[in-house]
PDB file of C-alpha atoms and ligand atoms in Angstrom:
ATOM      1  CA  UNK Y   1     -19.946  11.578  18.362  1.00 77.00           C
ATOM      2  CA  UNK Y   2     -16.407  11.022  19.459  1.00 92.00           C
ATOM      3  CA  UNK Y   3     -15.831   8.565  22.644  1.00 97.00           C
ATOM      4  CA  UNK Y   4     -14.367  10.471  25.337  1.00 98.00           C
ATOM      5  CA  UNK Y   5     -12.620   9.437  28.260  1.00 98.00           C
ATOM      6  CA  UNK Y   6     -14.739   8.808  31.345  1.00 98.00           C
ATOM      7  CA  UNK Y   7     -17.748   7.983  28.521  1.00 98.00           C
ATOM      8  CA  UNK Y   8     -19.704   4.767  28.752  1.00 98.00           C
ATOM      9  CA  UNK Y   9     -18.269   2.493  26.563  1.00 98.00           C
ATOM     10  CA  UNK Y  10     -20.861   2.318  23.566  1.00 98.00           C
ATOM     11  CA  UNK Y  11     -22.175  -1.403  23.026  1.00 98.00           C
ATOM     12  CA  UNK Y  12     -22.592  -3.446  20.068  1.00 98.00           C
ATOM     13  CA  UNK Y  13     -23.029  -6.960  18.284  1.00 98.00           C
ATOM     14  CA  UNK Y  14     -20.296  -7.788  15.925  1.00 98.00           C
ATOM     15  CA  UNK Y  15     -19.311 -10.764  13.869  1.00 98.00           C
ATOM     16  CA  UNK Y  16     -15.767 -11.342  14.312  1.00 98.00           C
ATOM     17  CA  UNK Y  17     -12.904 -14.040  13.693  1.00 98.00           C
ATOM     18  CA  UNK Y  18     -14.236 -15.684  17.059  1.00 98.00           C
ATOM     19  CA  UNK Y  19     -17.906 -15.756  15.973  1.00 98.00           C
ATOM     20  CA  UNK Y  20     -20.567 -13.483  16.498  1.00 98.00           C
ATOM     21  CA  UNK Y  21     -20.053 -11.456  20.281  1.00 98.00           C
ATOM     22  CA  UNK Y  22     -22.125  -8.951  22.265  1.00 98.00           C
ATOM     23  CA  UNK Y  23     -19.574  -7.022  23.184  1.00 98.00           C
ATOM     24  CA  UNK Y  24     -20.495  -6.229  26.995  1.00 98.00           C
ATOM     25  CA  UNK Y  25     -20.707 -10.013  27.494  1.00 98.00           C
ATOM     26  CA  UNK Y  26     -17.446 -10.931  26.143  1.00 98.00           C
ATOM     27  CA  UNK Y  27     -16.036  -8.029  27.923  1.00 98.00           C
ATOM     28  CA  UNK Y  28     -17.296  -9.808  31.020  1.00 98.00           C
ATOM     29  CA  UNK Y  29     -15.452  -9.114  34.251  1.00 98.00           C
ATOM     30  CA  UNK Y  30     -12.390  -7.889  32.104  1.00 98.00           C
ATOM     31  CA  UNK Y  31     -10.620  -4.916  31.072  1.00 98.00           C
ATOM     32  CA  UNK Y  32     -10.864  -4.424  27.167  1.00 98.00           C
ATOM     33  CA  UNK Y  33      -9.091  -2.999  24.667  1.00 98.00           C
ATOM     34  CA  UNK Y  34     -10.044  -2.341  21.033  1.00 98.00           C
ATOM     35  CA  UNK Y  35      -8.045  -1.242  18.154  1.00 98.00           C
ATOM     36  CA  UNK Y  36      -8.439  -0.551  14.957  1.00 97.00           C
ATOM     37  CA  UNK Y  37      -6.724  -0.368  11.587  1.00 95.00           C
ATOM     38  CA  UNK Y  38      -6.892   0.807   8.505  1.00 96.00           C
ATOM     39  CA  UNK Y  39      -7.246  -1.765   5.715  1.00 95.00           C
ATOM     40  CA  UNK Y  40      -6.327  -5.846   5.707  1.00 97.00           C
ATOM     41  CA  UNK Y  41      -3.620  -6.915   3.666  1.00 97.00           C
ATOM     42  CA  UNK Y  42      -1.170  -3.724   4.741  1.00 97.00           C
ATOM     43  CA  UNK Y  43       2.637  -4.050   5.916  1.00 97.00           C
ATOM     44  CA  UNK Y  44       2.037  -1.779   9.125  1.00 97.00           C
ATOM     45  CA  UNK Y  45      -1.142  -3.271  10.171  1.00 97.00           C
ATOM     46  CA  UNK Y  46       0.336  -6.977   9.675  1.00 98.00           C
ATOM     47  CA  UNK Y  47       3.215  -6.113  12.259  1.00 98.00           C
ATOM     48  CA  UNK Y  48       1.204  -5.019  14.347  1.00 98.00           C
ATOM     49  CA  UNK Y  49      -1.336  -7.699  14.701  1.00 98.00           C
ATOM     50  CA  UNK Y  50       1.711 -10.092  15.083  1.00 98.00           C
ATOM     51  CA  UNK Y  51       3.212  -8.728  17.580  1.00 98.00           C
ATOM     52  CA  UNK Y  52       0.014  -8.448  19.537  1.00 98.00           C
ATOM     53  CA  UNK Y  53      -0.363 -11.825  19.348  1.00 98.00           C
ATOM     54  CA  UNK Y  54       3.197 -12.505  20.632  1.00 98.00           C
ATOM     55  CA  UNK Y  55       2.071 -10.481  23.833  1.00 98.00           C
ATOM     56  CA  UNK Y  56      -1.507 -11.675  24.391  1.00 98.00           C
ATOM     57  CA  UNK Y  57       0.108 -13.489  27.377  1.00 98.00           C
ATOM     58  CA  UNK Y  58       0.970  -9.863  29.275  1.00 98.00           C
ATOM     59  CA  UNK Y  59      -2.588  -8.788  28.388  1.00 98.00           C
ATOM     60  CA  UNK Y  60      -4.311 -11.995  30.020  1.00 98.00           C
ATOM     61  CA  UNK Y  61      -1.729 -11.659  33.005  1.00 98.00           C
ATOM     62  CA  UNK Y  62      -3.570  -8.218  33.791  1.00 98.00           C
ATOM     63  CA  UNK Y  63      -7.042  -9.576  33.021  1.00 98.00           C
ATOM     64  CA  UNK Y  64      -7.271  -7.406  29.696  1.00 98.00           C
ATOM     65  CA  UNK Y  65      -9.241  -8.672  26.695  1.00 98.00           C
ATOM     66  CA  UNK Y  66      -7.929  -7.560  23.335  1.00 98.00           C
ATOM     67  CA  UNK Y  67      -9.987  -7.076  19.968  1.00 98.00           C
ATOM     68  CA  UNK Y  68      -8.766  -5.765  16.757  1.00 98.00           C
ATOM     69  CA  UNK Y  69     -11.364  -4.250  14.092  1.00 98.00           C
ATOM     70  CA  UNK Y  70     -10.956  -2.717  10.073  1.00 95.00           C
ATOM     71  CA  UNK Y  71     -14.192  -2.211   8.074  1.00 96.00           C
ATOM     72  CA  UNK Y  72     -13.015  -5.498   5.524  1.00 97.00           C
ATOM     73  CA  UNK Y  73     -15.389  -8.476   6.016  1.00 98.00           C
ATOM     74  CA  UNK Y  74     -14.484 -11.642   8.400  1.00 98.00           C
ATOM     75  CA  UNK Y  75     -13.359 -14.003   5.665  1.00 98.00           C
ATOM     76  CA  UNK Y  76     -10.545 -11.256   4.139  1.00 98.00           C
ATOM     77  CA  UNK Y  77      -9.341 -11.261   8.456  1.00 98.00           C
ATOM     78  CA  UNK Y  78      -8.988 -15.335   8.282  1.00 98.00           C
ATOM     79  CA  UNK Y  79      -7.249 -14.826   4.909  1.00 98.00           C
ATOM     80  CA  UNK Y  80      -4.913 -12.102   5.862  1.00 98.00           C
ATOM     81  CA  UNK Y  81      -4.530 -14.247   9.005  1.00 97.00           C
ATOM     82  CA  UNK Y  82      -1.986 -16.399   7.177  1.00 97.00           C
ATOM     83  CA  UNK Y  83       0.025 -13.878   5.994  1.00 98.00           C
ATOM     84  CA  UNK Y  84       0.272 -12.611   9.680  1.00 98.00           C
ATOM     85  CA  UNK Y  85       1.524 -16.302  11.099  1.00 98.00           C
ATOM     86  CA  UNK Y  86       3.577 -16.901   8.215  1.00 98.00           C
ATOM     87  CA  UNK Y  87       5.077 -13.378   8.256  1.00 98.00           C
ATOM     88  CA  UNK Y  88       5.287 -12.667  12.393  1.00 98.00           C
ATOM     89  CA  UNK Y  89       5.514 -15.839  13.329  1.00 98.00           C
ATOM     90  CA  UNK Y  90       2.440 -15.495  15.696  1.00 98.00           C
ATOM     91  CA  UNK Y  91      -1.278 -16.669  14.778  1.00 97.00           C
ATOM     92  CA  UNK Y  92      -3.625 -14.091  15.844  1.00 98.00           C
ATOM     93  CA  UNK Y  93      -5.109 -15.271  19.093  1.00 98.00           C
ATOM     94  CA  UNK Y  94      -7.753 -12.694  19.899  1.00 98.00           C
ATOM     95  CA  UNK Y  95     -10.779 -11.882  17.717  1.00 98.00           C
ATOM     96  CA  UNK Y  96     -11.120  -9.761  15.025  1.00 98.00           C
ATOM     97  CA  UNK Y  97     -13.912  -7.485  14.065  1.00 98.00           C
ATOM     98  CA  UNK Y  98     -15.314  -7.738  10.394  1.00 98.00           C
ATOM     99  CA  UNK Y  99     -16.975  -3.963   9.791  1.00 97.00           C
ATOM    100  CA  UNK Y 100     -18.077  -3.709   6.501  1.00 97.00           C
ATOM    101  CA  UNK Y 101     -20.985  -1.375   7.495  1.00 97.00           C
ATOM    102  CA  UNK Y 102     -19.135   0.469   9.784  1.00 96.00           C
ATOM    103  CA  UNK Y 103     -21.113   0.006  12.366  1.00 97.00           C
ATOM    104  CA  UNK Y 104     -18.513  -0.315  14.853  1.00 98.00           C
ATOM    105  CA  UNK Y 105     -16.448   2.071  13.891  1.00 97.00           C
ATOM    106  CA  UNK Y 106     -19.140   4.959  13.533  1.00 96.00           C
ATOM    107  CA  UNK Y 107     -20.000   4.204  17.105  1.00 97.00           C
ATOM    108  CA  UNK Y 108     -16.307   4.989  17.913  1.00 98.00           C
ATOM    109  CA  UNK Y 109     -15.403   7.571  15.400  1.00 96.00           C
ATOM    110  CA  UNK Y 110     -12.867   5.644  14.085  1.00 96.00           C
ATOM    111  CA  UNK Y 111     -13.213   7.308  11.108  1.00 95.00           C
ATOM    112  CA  UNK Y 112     -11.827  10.649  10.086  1.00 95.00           C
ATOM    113  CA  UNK Y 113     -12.948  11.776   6.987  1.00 94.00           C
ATOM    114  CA  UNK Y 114     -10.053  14.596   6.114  1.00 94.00           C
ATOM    115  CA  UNK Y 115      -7.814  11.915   6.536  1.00 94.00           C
ATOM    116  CA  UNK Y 116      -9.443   9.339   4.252  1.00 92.00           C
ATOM    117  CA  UNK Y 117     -13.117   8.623   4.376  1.00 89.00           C
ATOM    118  CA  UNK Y 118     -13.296   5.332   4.047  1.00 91.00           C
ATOM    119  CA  UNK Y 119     -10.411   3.716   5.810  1.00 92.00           C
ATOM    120  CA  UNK Y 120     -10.696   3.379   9.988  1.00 93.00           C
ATOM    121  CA  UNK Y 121      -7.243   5.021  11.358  1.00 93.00           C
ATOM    122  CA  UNK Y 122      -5.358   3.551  13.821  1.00 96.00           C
ATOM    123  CA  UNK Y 123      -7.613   3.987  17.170  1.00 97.00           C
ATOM    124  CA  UNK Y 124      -7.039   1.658  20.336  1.00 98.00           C
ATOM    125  CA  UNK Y 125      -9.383   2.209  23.242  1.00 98.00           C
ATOM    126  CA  UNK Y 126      -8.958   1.127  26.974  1.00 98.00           C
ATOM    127  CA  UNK Y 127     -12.443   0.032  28.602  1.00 98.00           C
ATOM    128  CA  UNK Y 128     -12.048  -0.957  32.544  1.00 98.00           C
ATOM    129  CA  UNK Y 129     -14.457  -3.476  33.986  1.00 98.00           C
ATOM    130  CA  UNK Y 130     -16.962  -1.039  34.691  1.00 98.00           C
ATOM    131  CA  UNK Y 131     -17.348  -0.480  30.751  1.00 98.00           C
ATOM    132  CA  UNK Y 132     -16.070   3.281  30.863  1.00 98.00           C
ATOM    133  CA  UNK Y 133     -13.606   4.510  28.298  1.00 98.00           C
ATOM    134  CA  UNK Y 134     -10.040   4.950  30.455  1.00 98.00           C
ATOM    135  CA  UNK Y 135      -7.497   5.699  27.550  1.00 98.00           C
ATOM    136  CA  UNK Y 136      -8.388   6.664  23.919  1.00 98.00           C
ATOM    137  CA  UNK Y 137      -5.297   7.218  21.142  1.00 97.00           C
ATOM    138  CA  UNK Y 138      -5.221   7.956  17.439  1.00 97.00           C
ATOM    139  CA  UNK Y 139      -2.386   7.339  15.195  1.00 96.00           C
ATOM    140  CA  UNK Y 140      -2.235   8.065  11.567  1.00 94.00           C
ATOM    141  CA  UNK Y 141      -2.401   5.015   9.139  1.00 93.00           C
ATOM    142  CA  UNK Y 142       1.063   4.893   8.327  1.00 93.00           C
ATOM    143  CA  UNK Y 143       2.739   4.955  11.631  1.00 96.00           C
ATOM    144  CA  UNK Y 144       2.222   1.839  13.403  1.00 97.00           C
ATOM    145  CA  UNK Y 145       1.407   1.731  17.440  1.00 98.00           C
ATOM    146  CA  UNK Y 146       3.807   1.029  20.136  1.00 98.00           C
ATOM    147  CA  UNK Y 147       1.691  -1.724  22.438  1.00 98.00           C
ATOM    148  CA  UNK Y 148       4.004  -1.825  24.720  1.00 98.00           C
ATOM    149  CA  UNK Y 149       2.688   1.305  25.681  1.00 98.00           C
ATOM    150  CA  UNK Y 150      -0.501   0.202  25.940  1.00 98.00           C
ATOM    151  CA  UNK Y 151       0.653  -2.341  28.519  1.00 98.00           C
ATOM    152  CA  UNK Y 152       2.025   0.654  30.640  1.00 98.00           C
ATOM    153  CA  UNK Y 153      -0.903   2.483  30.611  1.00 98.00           C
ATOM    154  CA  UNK Y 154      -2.669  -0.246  31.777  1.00 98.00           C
ATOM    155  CA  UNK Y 155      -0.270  -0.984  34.511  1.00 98.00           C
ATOM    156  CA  UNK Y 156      -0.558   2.425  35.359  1.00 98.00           C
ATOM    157  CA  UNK Y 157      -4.535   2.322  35.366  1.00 98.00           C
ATOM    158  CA  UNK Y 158      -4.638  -1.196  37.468  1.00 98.00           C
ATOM    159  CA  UNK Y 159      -2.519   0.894  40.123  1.00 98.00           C
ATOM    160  CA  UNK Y 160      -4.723   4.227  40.458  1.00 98.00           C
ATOM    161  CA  UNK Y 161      -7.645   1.653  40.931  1.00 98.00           C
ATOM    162  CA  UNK Y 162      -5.875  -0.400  43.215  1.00 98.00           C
ATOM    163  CA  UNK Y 163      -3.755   1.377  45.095  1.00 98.00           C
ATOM    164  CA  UNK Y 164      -4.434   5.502  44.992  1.00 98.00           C
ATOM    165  CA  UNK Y 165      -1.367   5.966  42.945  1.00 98.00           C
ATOM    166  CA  UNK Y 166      -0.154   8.167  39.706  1.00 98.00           C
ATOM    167  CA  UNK Y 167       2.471   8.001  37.892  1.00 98.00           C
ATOM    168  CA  UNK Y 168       4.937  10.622  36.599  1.00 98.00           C
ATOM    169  CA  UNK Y 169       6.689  10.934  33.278  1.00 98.00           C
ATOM    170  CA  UNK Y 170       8.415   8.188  31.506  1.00 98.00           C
ATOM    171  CA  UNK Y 171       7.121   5.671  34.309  1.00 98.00           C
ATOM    172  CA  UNK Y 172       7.884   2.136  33.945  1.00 96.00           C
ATOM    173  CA  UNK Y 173       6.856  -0.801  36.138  1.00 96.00           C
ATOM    174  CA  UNK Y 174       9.038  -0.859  39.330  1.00 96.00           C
ATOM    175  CA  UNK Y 175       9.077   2.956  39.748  1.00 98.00           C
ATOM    176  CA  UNK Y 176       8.116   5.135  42.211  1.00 98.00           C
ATOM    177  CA  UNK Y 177       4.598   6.313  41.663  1.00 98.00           C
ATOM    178  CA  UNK Y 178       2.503   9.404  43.249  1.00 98.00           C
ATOM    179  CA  UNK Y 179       0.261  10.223  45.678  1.00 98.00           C
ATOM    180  CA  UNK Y 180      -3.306  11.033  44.090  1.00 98.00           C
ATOM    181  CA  UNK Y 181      -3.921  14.701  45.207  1.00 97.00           C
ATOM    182  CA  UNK Y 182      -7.235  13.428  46.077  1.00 97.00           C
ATOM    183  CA  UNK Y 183      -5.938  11.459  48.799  1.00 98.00           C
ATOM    184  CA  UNK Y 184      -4.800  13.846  52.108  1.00 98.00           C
ATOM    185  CA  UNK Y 185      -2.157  13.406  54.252  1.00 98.00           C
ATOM    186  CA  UNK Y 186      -3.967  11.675  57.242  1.00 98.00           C
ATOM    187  CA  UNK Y 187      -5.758   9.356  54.861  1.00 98.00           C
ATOM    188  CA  UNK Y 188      -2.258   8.670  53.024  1.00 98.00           C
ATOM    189  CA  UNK Y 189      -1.072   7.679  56.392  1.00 97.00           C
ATOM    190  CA  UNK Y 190      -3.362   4.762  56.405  1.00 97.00           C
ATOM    191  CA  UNK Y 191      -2.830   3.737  53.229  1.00 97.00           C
ATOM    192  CA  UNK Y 192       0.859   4.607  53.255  1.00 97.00           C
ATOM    193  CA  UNK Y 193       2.092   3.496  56.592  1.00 96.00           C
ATOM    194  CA  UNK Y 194       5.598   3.059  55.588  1.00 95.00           C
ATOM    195  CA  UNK Y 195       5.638   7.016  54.951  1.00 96.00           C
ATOM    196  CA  UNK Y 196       6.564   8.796  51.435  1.00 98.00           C
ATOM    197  CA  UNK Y 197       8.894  11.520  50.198  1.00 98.00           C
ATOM    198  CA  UNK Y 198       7.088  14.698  50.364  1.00 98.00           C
ATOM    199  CA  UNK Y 199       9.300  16.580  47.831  1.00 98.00           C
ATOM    200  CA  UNK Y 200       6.258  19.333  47.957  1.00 98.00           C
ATOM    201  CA  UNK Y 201       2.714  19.105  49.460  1.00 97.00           C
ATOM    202  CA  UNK Y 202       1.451  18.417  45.989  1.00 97.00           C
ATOM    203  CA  UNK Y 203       4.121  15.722  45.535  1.00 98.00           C
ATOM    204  CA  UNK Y 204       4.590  12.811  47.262  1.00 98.00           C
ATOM    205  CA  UNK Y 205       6.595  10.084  45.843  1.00 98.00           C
ATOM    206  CA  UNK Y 206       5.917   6.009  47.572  1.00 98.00           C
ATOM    207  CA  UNK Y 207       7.494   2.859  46.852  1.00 97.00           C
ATOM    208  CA  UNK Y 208       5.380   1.062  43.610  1.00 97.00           C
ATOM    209  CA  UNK Y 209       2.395  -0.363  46.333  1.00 96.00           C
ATOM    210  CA  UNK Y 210       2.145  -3.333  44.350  1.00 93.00           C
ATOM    211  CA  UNK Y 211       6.099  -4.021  44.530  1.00 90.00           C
TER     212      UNK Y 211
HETATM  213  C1  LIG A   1      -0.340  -0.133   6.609  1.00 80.71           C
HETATM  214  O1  LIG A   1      -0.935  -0.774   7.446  1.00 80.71           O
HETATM  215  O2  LIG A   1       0.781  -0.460   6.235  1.00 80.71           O
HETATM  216  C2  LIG A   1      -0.937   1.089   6.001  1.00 80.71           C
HETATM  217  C3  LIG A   1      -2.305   1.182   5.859  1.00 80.71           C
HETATM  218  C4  LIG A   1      -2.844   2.308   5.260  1.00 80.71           C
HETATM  219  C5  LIG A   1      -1.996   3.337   4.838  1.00 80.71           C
HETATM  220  C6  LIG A   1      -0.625   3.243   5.018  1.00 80.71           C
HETATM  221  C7  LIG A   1      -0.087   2.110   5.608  1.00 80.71           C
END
């Protein structure tokens, strides 16, 4: 069954690079993400891993956990681990799933099999701290993600939580965000009090709240 946004997160017990974890528990209080990628030992996947590690720091900043997964046993991740420090110049500082039974990656469809039946392609999931799926993505194995995106969309989820706020196209941090349409005008001018640019009733553009 494929995750879908809004959806419970589904829970499991994996061993990983960090030791064995119940995934709601090391979750925790946090927001999670979870990728996953094709195969160890790949060119793609190896940049990427690196350069997550490079930016764990602007995941822990916004209280995000971050776990990687691919259906090859723990002991290939801590050997492919080398060639990602030696290569990206980053160890890998977050855990990483070992699937051989795709266990995990059944529970999150992770694997298409017109595209290869085997292989896990390139998901990454955003879980909030109430465990419910908030972003799901799928690349194909040979195009490697852009998590710096991933960061945005976070940002962008921390604000609609926080603050009552969208954001429109090609938002980055510092912007001016949106009005939810959920929120009316009277209750806007609570949360609001500084006023907004009412370009239409349906658009309302504030100052970033958290700015
Ligand atoms: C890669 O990570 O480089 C990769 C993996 C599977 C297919 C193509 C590329």
């Amino acid at each position: 069954m494929a995750v879908r946004l809004g959806d419970e997160a589904p829970d499991f017990t994996a061993d990983t690079t960090q030791g064995q974890i119940h995934f709601y528990d090391w979750l925790g209080d946090s927001w999670g993400v979870l990728f996953s990628h094709p195969k160890d030992f790949t060119p793609v996947c190896t940049t990427e891993l690196g350069y997550v590690a490079k930016i764990k720091p602007e995941f822990d900043k916004r209280n995000v956990k971050v776990i990687g997964l691919s259906v090859d046993p723990v002991d290939s991740h801590e050997k492919w681990d080398k060639d990602i420090e030696e290569t990206q110049g980053t160890a890998v500082n977050f855990p990483m799933i070992g699937d051989p039974d795709r266990k995990v990656a059944d529970l999150y469809d992770m694997i298409h099999p017109n595209a290869n039946n085997t292989l896990t392609v390139r998901s990454v999931f955003i879980i909030d701290p109430n465990d419910k799926v908030r972003l799901t993505l799928t690349y194909p194995a040979s195009t490697g993600r852009n998590f710096d995106e991933i960061l945005r969309v976070i940002d962008s989820l921390q604000l609609t939580d926080g603050y009552k706020v969208a954001t429109p196209v090609n938002w980055k941090d510092g912007d001016d965000v949106i009005i939810v349409p959920a929120v009316s005008n009277e209750d806007a001018k609570k949360l609001f009090p500084k006023g907004w640019d009412e370009k239409t009733p349906y658009l309302r553009v504030v100052k970033q709240p958290n700015r």
